[in-house]
Coordinates of N, CA, C and O in Angstrom, one line a residue:
M140 N 78.4 134.2 -62.0 CA 77.4 134.3 -63.0 C 76.5 133.3 -62.7 O 76.5 132.2 -62.3
T141 N 75.1 133.7 -63.2 CA 73.8 132.7 -63.2 C 73.9 132.2 -64.2 O 74.2 132.5 -65.6
A142 N 73.3 131.0 -64.2 CA 73.0 130.3 -65.5 C 72.5 130.7 -66.2 O 72.7 130.3 -67.8
S143 N 71.4 131.8 -66.2 CA 70.6 132.8 -67.3 C 71.5 133.5 -68.0 O 71.1 133.7 -69.2
T144 N 72.4 134.1 -67.3 CA 73.1 134.9 -68.2 C 74.2 134.5 -68.5 O 75.5 135.0 -69.4
D145 N 74.8 132.9 -68.3 CA 75.7 132.6 -68.9 C 75.6 132.2 -70.3 O 76.1 131.8 -71.2
K146 N 74.3 131.7 -71.0 CA 73.7 131.0 -72.4 C 73.7 132.1 -73.2 O 72.8 133.1 -72.6
A147 N 74.1 132.3 -73.8 CA 73.3 133.0 -75.2 C 71.6 132.5 -75.5 O 71.4 131.6 -75.4
A148 N 71.3 133.9 -76.1 CA 70.1 133.0 -76.7 C 69.9 132.3 -77.6 O 70.9 132.6 -78.5
R149 N 68.6 131.1 -77.4 CA 68.7 130.6 -78.5 C 67.7 130.0 -79.6 O 66.7 130.6 -78.7
T150 N 67.4 129.6 -80.1 CA 66.6 129.6 -81.3 C 67.0 128.5 -81.7 O 67.7 128.4 -83.1
K151 N 65.8 127.6 -81.9 CA 65.6 126.2 -82.9 C 67.1 125.9 -82.8 O 67.7 125.6 -83.9
G152 N 68.4 125.9 -81.8 CA 69.7 125.4 -81.9 C 70.7 126.3 -82.1 O 71.7 125.7 -82.2
S153 N 70.2 127.4 -82.8 CA 71.1 128.5 -83.3 C 71.0 129.4 -82.4 O 70.5 129.9 -81.8
A154 N 72.7 130.0 -82.0 CA 72.9 131.1 -80.8 C 72.4 132.4 -82.0 O 72.7 132.6 -82.5
V155 N 71.7 133.1 -80.4 CA 70.9 134.4 -81.2 C 72.3 135.4 -80.5 O 72.7 135.5 -79.5
H156 N 72.9 136.5 -81.4 CA 73.8 137.5 -81.0 C 73.5 138.4 -79.7 O 72.1 138.6 -80.0
P157 N 73.8 138.6 -79.0 CA 73.6 139.3 -78.3 C 72.9 140.7 -78.7 O 71.7 141.2 -77.7
S158 N 73.4 141.5 -79.4 CA 73.2 142.8 -79.8 C 71.8 142.4 -80.7 O 70.4 143.1 -80.7
I159 N 71.2 141.2 -81.7 CA 70.1 140.9 -82.2 C 69.1 140.5 -81.0 O 68.1 141.0 -81.1
A160 N 69.4 139.6 -80.1 CA 68.6 139.8 -78.8 C 68.3 140.8 -77.9 O 66.9 140.8 -77.7
R161 N 68.9 141.6 -78.1 CA 68.5 143.2 -77.3 C 67.5 143.5 -78.2 O 66.7 144.2 -77.9
G162 N 67.5 144.0 -79.9 CA 67.1 144.5 -80.3 C 65.3 143.6 -80.7 O 64.4 144.8 -80.2
I163 N 65.5 142.2 -80.7 CA 64.2 141.6 -80.5 C 63.5 142.1 -79.1 O 62.2 142.1 -79.1
A164 N 64.1 142.1 -77.8 CA 63.5 142.5 -76.7 C 62.9 143.5 -76.6 O 61.7 144.0 -76.2
R165 N 63.4 144.4 -77.5 CA 63.0 145.8 -77.5 C 61.8 145.9 -78.0 O 60.7 146.8 -77.8
L166 N 61.9 145.1 -79.5 CA 60.6 145.2 -80.2 C 59.5 144.7 -79.6 O 58.6 145.2 -79.4
G167 N 59.9 143.6 -78.6 CA 58.5 143.1 -78.0 C 58.3 144.1 -77.0 O 56.6 144.3 -76.8
Q168 N 58.9 144.8 -76.8 CA 58.5 145.6 -75.4 C 57.8 146.8 -76.2 O 56.9 147.5 -75.6
D169 N 58.2 147.3 -77.3 CA 57.7 148.2 -77.9 C 56.1 147.9 -78.4 O 54.8 148.7 -78.3
I170 N 56.1 146.4 -79.0 CA 54.5 145.9 -79.1 C 53.6 146.0 -78.2 O 52.5 146.3 -78.2
S171 N 54.4 145.5 -76.7 CA 53.8 145.6 -75.5 C 53.2 146.3 -75.2 O 52.0 147.3 -75.3
R172 N 53.8 147.9 -75.5 CA 53.2 149.1 -74.8 C 52.1 149.4 -76.6 O 51.3 150.1 -75.6
A173 N 52.3 149.5 -77.1 CA 51.7 150.0 -78.3 C 50.4 149.0 -77.8 O 49.5 149.6 -78.4
R174 N 50.2 147.8 -77.7 CA 49.1 147.1 -77.7 C 47.9 147.9 -76.0 O 47.2 148.0 -76.1
R175 N 48.9 148.3 -74.9 CA 48.5 148.6 -74.1 C 47.7 150.2 -73.6 O 46.8 150.7 -73.8
A176 N 48.6 151.0 -75.1 CA 48.3 152.2 -75.4 C 47.1 152.5 -76.3 O 46.1 153.2 -75.8
R177 N 46.9 151.0 -76.5 CA 45.2 150.8 -77.6 C 44.1 150.3 -76.8 O 43.1 150.0 -77.2
R178 N 44.6 150.2 -75.4 CA 43.7 149.5 -74.5 C 43.4 148.1 -74.7 O 42.1 148.1 -74.7
I179 N 44.1 147.1 -75.7 CA 43.8 146.0 -76.0 C 44.4 144.8 -75.1 O 45.7 145.3 -75.1
S180 N 43.3 143.9 -74.4 CA 44.0 143.0 -73.3 C 44.7 142.0 -74.2 O 44.7 141.8 -75.5
T181 N 45.6 141.4 -73.6 CA 46.4 140.2 -74.2 C 45.1 139.3 -74.8 O 45.9 138.2 -75.5
T182 N 44.3 138.9 -74.2 CA 43.3 138.1 -74.8 C 42.9 138.2 -75.7 O 42.9 137.5 -76.7
D183 N 42.3 139.7 -76.3 CA 42.0 140.0 -77.2 C 42.6 140.2 -78.5 O 42.6 139.3 -79.8
M184 N 44.0 140.7 -78.2 CA 45.0 140.8 -79.1 C 45.2 139.1 -79.3 O 45.8 139.0 -80.8
A185 N 45.8 138.5 -79.2 CA 45.9 137.2 -79.3 C 44.5 136.6 -79.9 O 45.2 135.5 -81.3
A186 N 43.7 136.7 -79.4 CA 42.2 136.0 -80.2 C 42.7 136.7 -81.5 O 42.4 136.3 -82.9
R187 N 42.5 137.8 -81.8 CA 42.9 138.7 -83.1 C 43.9 138.3 -84.1 O 43.7 138.5 -85.2
M188 N 44.8 138.0 -83.3 CA 46.4 137.1 -84.2 C 46.0 135.9 -84.3 O 47.1 135.6 -85.7
G189 N 45.3 135.3 -84.1 CA 44.8 134.1 -84.1 C 46.4 133.3 -83.5 O 46.4 132.3 -83.6
V190 N 46.5 133.5 -82.3 CA 47.7 132.7 -81.9 C 47.0 132.8 -80.2 O 46.0 133.3 -80.0
G191 N 47.3 131.6 -79.2 CA 47.5 131.8 -77.6 C 48.1 132.9 -77.1 O 48.6 133.5 -77.7
R192 N 47.4 133.3 -76.0 CA 48.0 133.7 -75.2 C 49.8 133.8 -75.0 O 50.7 134.7 -74.7
S193 N 50.0 132.6 -74.8 CA 51.1 132.2 -74.4 C 52.0 132.8 -75.2 O 53.2 133.3 -75.3
T194 N 51.8 132.3 -76.7 CA 52.3 133.2 -77.6 C 52.6 134.7 -77.9 O 53.9 135.3 -78.2
L195 N 51.7 135.2 -77.8 CA 51.9 136.8 -77.4 C 52.4 136.9 -76.4 O 53.2 137.7 -76.7
H196 N 52.6 136.4 -75.5 CA 53.5 136.5 -74.4 C 54.5 136.4 -74.6 O 55.8 137.4 -74.7
R197 N 55.2 135.1 -75.3 CA 56.7 135.4 -75.9 C 57.4 136.2 -76.3 O 58.4 137.0 -76.8
L198 N 56.3 136.7 -77.4 CA 56.5 137.9 -78.5 C 57.1 139.4 -77.5 O 57.8 139.8 -77.8
E199 N 55.9 139.4 -77.0 CA 56.3 140.8 -75.9 C 57.2 140.5 -75.2 O 57.8 142.0 -74.9
Q200 N 57.9 139.3 -74.8 CA 58.9 139.2 -74.0 C 60.4 139.0 -75.2 O 61.4 138.9 -74.5
G201 N 60.4 138.6 -76.4 CA 61.3 139.1 -76.9 C 61.8 137.9 -77.3 O 63.1 137.7 -77.9
D202 N 60.7 137.1 -77.6 CA 61.6 135.8 -77.7 C 62.1 135.4 -79.0 O 61.4 135.4 -80.0
P203 N 63.0 135.0 -79.4 CA 63.8 135.0 -80.6 C 62.9 133.7 -82.0 O 62.9 133.9 -83.1
G204 N 62.4 132.8 -81.0 CA 61.9 131.7 -81.7 C 60.4 132.2 -82.5 O 59.9 131.2 -82.7
V205 N 60.0 132.8 -81.8 CA 58.5 133.4 -82.3 C 58.9 133.8 -83.6 O 59.6 134.1 -84.5
S206 N 57.6 132.7 -84.7 CA 57.7 133.4 -86.2 C 57.7 134.8 -86.4 O 57.1 135.8 -86.0
L207 N 57.9 135.3 -87.6 CA 57.6 136.1 -88.5 C 56.1 136.3 -88.6 O 55.9 137.8 -88.9
N208 N 55.3 135.6 -89.2 CA 54.1 135.9 -88.7 C 53.6 135.8 -87.8 O 52.2 137.0 -87.9
T209 N 54.1 135.7 -86.5 CA 53.1 136.2 -85.5 C 53.5 137.7 -85.2 O 52.9 138.2 -85.2
L210 N 54.7 137.7 -85.5 CA 55.3 139.1 -85.4 C 54.3 140.3 -86.7 O 53.8 141.1 -86.0
A211 N 54.3 139.4 -87.8 CA 53.2 140.4 -88.7 C 51.7 140.6 -88.3 O 51.0 141.8 -88.6
M212 N 51.5 139.6 -87.6 CA 49.8 139.6 -87.3 C 50.1 140.5 -85.9 O 48.7 141.3 -85.9
A213 N 50.9 140.5 -85.4 CA 50.4 141.7 -84.3 C 50.7 142.6 -84.7 O 50.0 143.9 -84.4
L214 N 51.9 143.2 -85.4 CA 51.8 144.3 -86.1 C 50.1 145.0 -87.4 O 49.8 146.0 -86.8
S215 N 49.8 143.8 -87.5 CA 48.6 144.4 -88.3 C 47.7 144.4 -87.4 O 46.8 145.7 -87.8
V216 N 47.3 144.0 -86.3 CA 46.5 143.8 -85.3 C 47.0 145.8 -84.8 O 45.6 146.4 -84.6
L217 N 47.9 145.9 -84.5 CA 48.2 147.2 -84.5 C 47.8 148.2 -85.0 O 48.0 149.6 -84.5
G218 N 47.8 148.1 -86.0 CA 47.9 149.0 -87.3 C 49.4 149.7 -87.9 O 49.4 150.5 -88.5
L219 N 50.1 148.6 -87.5 CA 51.3 149.1 -88.1 C 52.5 148.3 -88.8 O 53.4 148.2 -89.2
F220 N 51.4 147.6 -89.7 CA 52.0 146.5 -90.6 C 52.5 147.2 -91.7 O 53.8 146.3 -92.3
D221 N 52.0 148.3 -92.6 CA 52.7 148.8 -92.8 C 54.3 149.0 -93.1 O 55.4 149.3 -93.7
R222 N 54.6 149.4 -91.4 CA 56.2 149.4 -91.4 C 56.8 148.2 -91.6 O 58.1 148.7 -92.0
L223 N 56.5 147.5 -91.0 CA 57.1 145.9 -91.4 C 57.5 145.9 -93.1 O 58.6 145.4 -93.9
A224 N 56.5 146.2 -94.0 CA 56.2 145.9 -95.4 C 57.5 147.0 -95.9 O 58.2 146.7 -96.8
E225 N 57.8 147.9 -95.4 CA 58.3 149.0 -95.7 C 59.7 148.9 -95.2 O 60.6 149.8 -95.8
L226 N 60.2 147.9 -94.5 CA 61.5 148.2 -93.9 C 62.5 147.4 -94.4 O 63.5 148.8 -94.5
V227 N 62.7 147.1 -95.8 CA 63.7 147.0 -96.3 C 63.5 147.3 -97.9 O 63.9 146.9 -98.6
D228 N 62.8 148.3 -97.8 CA 62.5 148.9 -99.1 C 63.3 149.1 -99.9 O 64.1 150.1 -99.6
P229 N 63.5 148.4 -101.2 CA 65.1 149.5 -102.1 C 65.1 150.7 -101.7 O 66.0 151.6 -102.2
A230 N 64.2 151.7 -102.1 CA 63.9 153.2 -102.3 C 64.3 153.4 -101.3 O 65.0 154.8 -101.4
S231 N 64.4 153.0 -100.0 CA 65.2 154.0 -98.6 C 66.4 152.9 -98.4 O 66.8 153.3 -97.6
D232 N 67.0 152.2 -99.2 CA 67.9 151.6 -98.6 C 69.3 152.3 -99.4 O 69.4 151.8 -100.4
E233 N 69.9 153.3 -98.6 CA 70.7 154.0 -99.0 C 72.0 153.3 -99.5 O 72.7 153.5 -100.5
L234 N 72.4 152.5 -98.9 CA 73.6 151.6 -98.9 C 73.3 150.8 -100.1 O 73.8 150.6 -101.2
G235 N 72.3 149.8 -100.7 CA 72.2 149.5 -102.0 C 72.0 150.3 -102.6 O 72.4 149.9 -104.0
L236 N 71.4 151.6 -102.9 CA 71.4 152.5 -104.0 C 72.8 152.7 -104.2 O 72.9 153.1 -105.3
M237 N 73.4 153.2 -103.7 CA 74.8 153.7 -103.4 C 75.8 152.9 -104.2 O 76.3 152.3 -105.3
L238 N 75.4 151.0 -104.1 CA 76.0 150.3 -104.3 C 75.9 149.9 -105.9 O 76.4 149.6 -107.1
A239 N 74.3 149.6 -106.0 CA 73.6 150.0 -107.6 C 74.4 151.2 -108.5 O 74.6 150.7 -109.6
E240 N 74.6 152.0 -107.9 CA 75.2 153.1 -108.6 C 76.7 153.1 -109.2 O 77.1 153.0 -110.0
R241 N 77.1 151.9 -108.7 CA 78.6 152.1 -108.4 C 78.7 150.4 -109.8 O 79.5 150.7 -110.5
T242 N 77.9 150.1 -110.1 CA 77.7 148.8 -111.1 C 77.6 149.6 -112.0 O 77.3 148.5 -113.1
L243 N 76.6 150.6 -112.3 CA 75.9 151.5 -113.8 C 77.8 151.4 -114.5 O 78.7 151.9 -113.7
P244 N 77.4 151.1 -116.2 CA 78.3 151.2 -116.9 C 79.0 153.0 -117.0 O 78.0 153.6 -117.0
K245 N 80.0 153.2 -117.0 CA 80.4 154.8 -117.0 C 80.1 155.2 -118.5 O 79.7 156.6 -118.8
R246 N 80.2 154.7 -119.7 CA 79.8 154.4 -120.5 C 78.8 153.8 -121.6 O 79.6 152.7 -121.2
I247 N 78.0 154.0 -122.2 CA 77.4 153.0 -123.4 C 77.6 153.6 -124.9 O 77.5 154.8 -124.9
T248 N 78.0 152.4 -125.3 CA 78.9 152.5 -127.2 C 77.2 151.8 -127.7 O 76.7 151.1 -127.3
S249 N 77.1 152.6 -128.8 CA 76.5 151.8 -129.6 C 77.2 150.8 -130.1 O 78.4 151.0 -130.4
R250 N 76.6 149.7 -130.6 CA 76.8 148.8 -131.9 C 77.3 149.2 -133.0 O 76.5 150.0 -133.2
R251 N 78.1 148.6 -133.3 CA 78.6 149.2 -134.6 C 77.7 147.8 -136.0 O 78.0 146.8 -135.2
M252 N 77.5 148.7 -136.6 CA 77.0 147.6 -137.9 C 77.9 147.4 -138.6 O 78.5 148.0 -139.4
N253 N 77.7 146.0 -139.1 CA 78.5 145.7 -140.8 C 78.5 147.0 -141.8 O 77.1 147.3 -141.9
A254 N 79.3 146.8 -142.6 CA 79.5 148.1 -143.7 C 78.2 146.8 -144.9 O 77.6 147.7 -145.3
S255 N 77.8 146.0 -144.6 CA 76.7 144.8 -145.6 C 75.9 145.4 -145.3 O 75.0 145.4 -145.8
S256 N 75.5 145.4 -143.9 CA 74.0 145.9 -143.6 C 73.7 147.0 -143.9 O 72.5 147.4 -143.9
E257 N 74.5 148.0 -144.0 CA 74.5 149.3 -144.6 C 73.5 149.4 -145.8 O 73.0 150.0 -145.9
N258 N 74.3 148.3 -146.2 CA 74.3 148.9 -147.9 C 73.0 147.5 -148.6 O 72.8 147.6 -149.5
S259 N 72.7 146.7 -147.8 CA 71.8 145.5 -147.5 C 70.2 146.5 -148.7 O 69.8 147.4 -148.5
P260 N 69.9 145.8 -149.7 CA 68.7 146.2 -150.2 C 67.0 145.9 -149.7 O 66.5 146.8 -149.8
S261 N 67.6 145.7 -148.2 CA 66.1 145.1 -147.7 C 65.4 146.6 -146.5 O 64.8 146.8 -145.9
A262 N 66.9 147.2 -146.8 CA 66.3 148.9 -146.1 C 65.2 149.6 -146.9 O 65.0 149.4 -147.9
D263 N 64.1 149.5 -146.1 CA 63.1 150.4 -146.5 C 63.3 152.0 -146.8 O 63.6 152.7 -146.1
A264 N 62.9 152.0 -148.0 CA 62.8 153.6 -148.2 C 61.9 154.1 -147.7 O 62.2 156.0 -147.8
S265 N 60.9 154.3 -146.9 CA 59.6 154.7 -146.4 C 60.2 155.7 -145.2 O 59.5 156.0 -144.7
G266 N 61.8 155.5 -144.7 CA 61.9 156.0 -143.5 C 62.0 155.3 -142.5 O 62.0 155.2 -141.5
A267 N 61.7 153.6 -142.2 CA 61.5 152.8 -141.5 C 62.5 152.5 -140.7 O 62.8 152.7 -139.7
D268 N 63.6 152.7 -141.7 CA 65.4 152.9 -141.1 C 65.6 154.0 -139.7 O 66.3 153.5 -139.3
D269 N 64.6 154.3 -140.2 CA 65.0 155.9 -138.8 C 64.5 155.4 -137.3 O 64.9 155.9 -136.4
A270 N 63.8 154.0 -137.6 CA 63.2 153.8 -135.9 C 64.6 153.4 -135.2 O 65.7 152.8 -135.7
P271 N 64.8 153.1 -133.8 CA 65.5 152.9 -133.0 C 66.1 151.5 -133.1 O 65.4 150.8 -133.1
E272 N 67.3 151.2 -132.9 CA 67.6 149.7 -133.3 C 66.9 149.1 -132.1 O 66.9 149.4 -131.1
G273 N 66.3 147.9 -132.2 CA 65.7 146.8 -131.7 C 63.9 147.3 -131.2 O 63.3 146.6 -130.9
W274 N 63.3 148.5 -132.8 CA 62.4 148.4 -132.4 C 61.2 147.6 -133.2 O 62.0 147.5 -134.4

């Protein structure tokens, strides 16, 4: 084995799981393809992102240490930022929705009123006592 295959990818001292490293590398490749499909040079893309060409290169190579802001700026330049913004949208999170459904109460019971509050003279004779509780 070579030294480059012995070591796991690392970012700021933390190891990156191999499946995550593969996903980030694929994301970088996809960004590179999208940039080239739009005929945007690396110089122009980096300038529009507000970063250096070396940072863009690191992003496209799948460096896990590249900031989320750099990724967001790249997607914005490519017109794909909406996909990032909707990535973990609660409305499309099937597992989250299922778990939230489980926490709903089985039944809702009304609060019992005291016998003294039902017979209190403060009840308005004009029908205001017909308003829902808490209104």
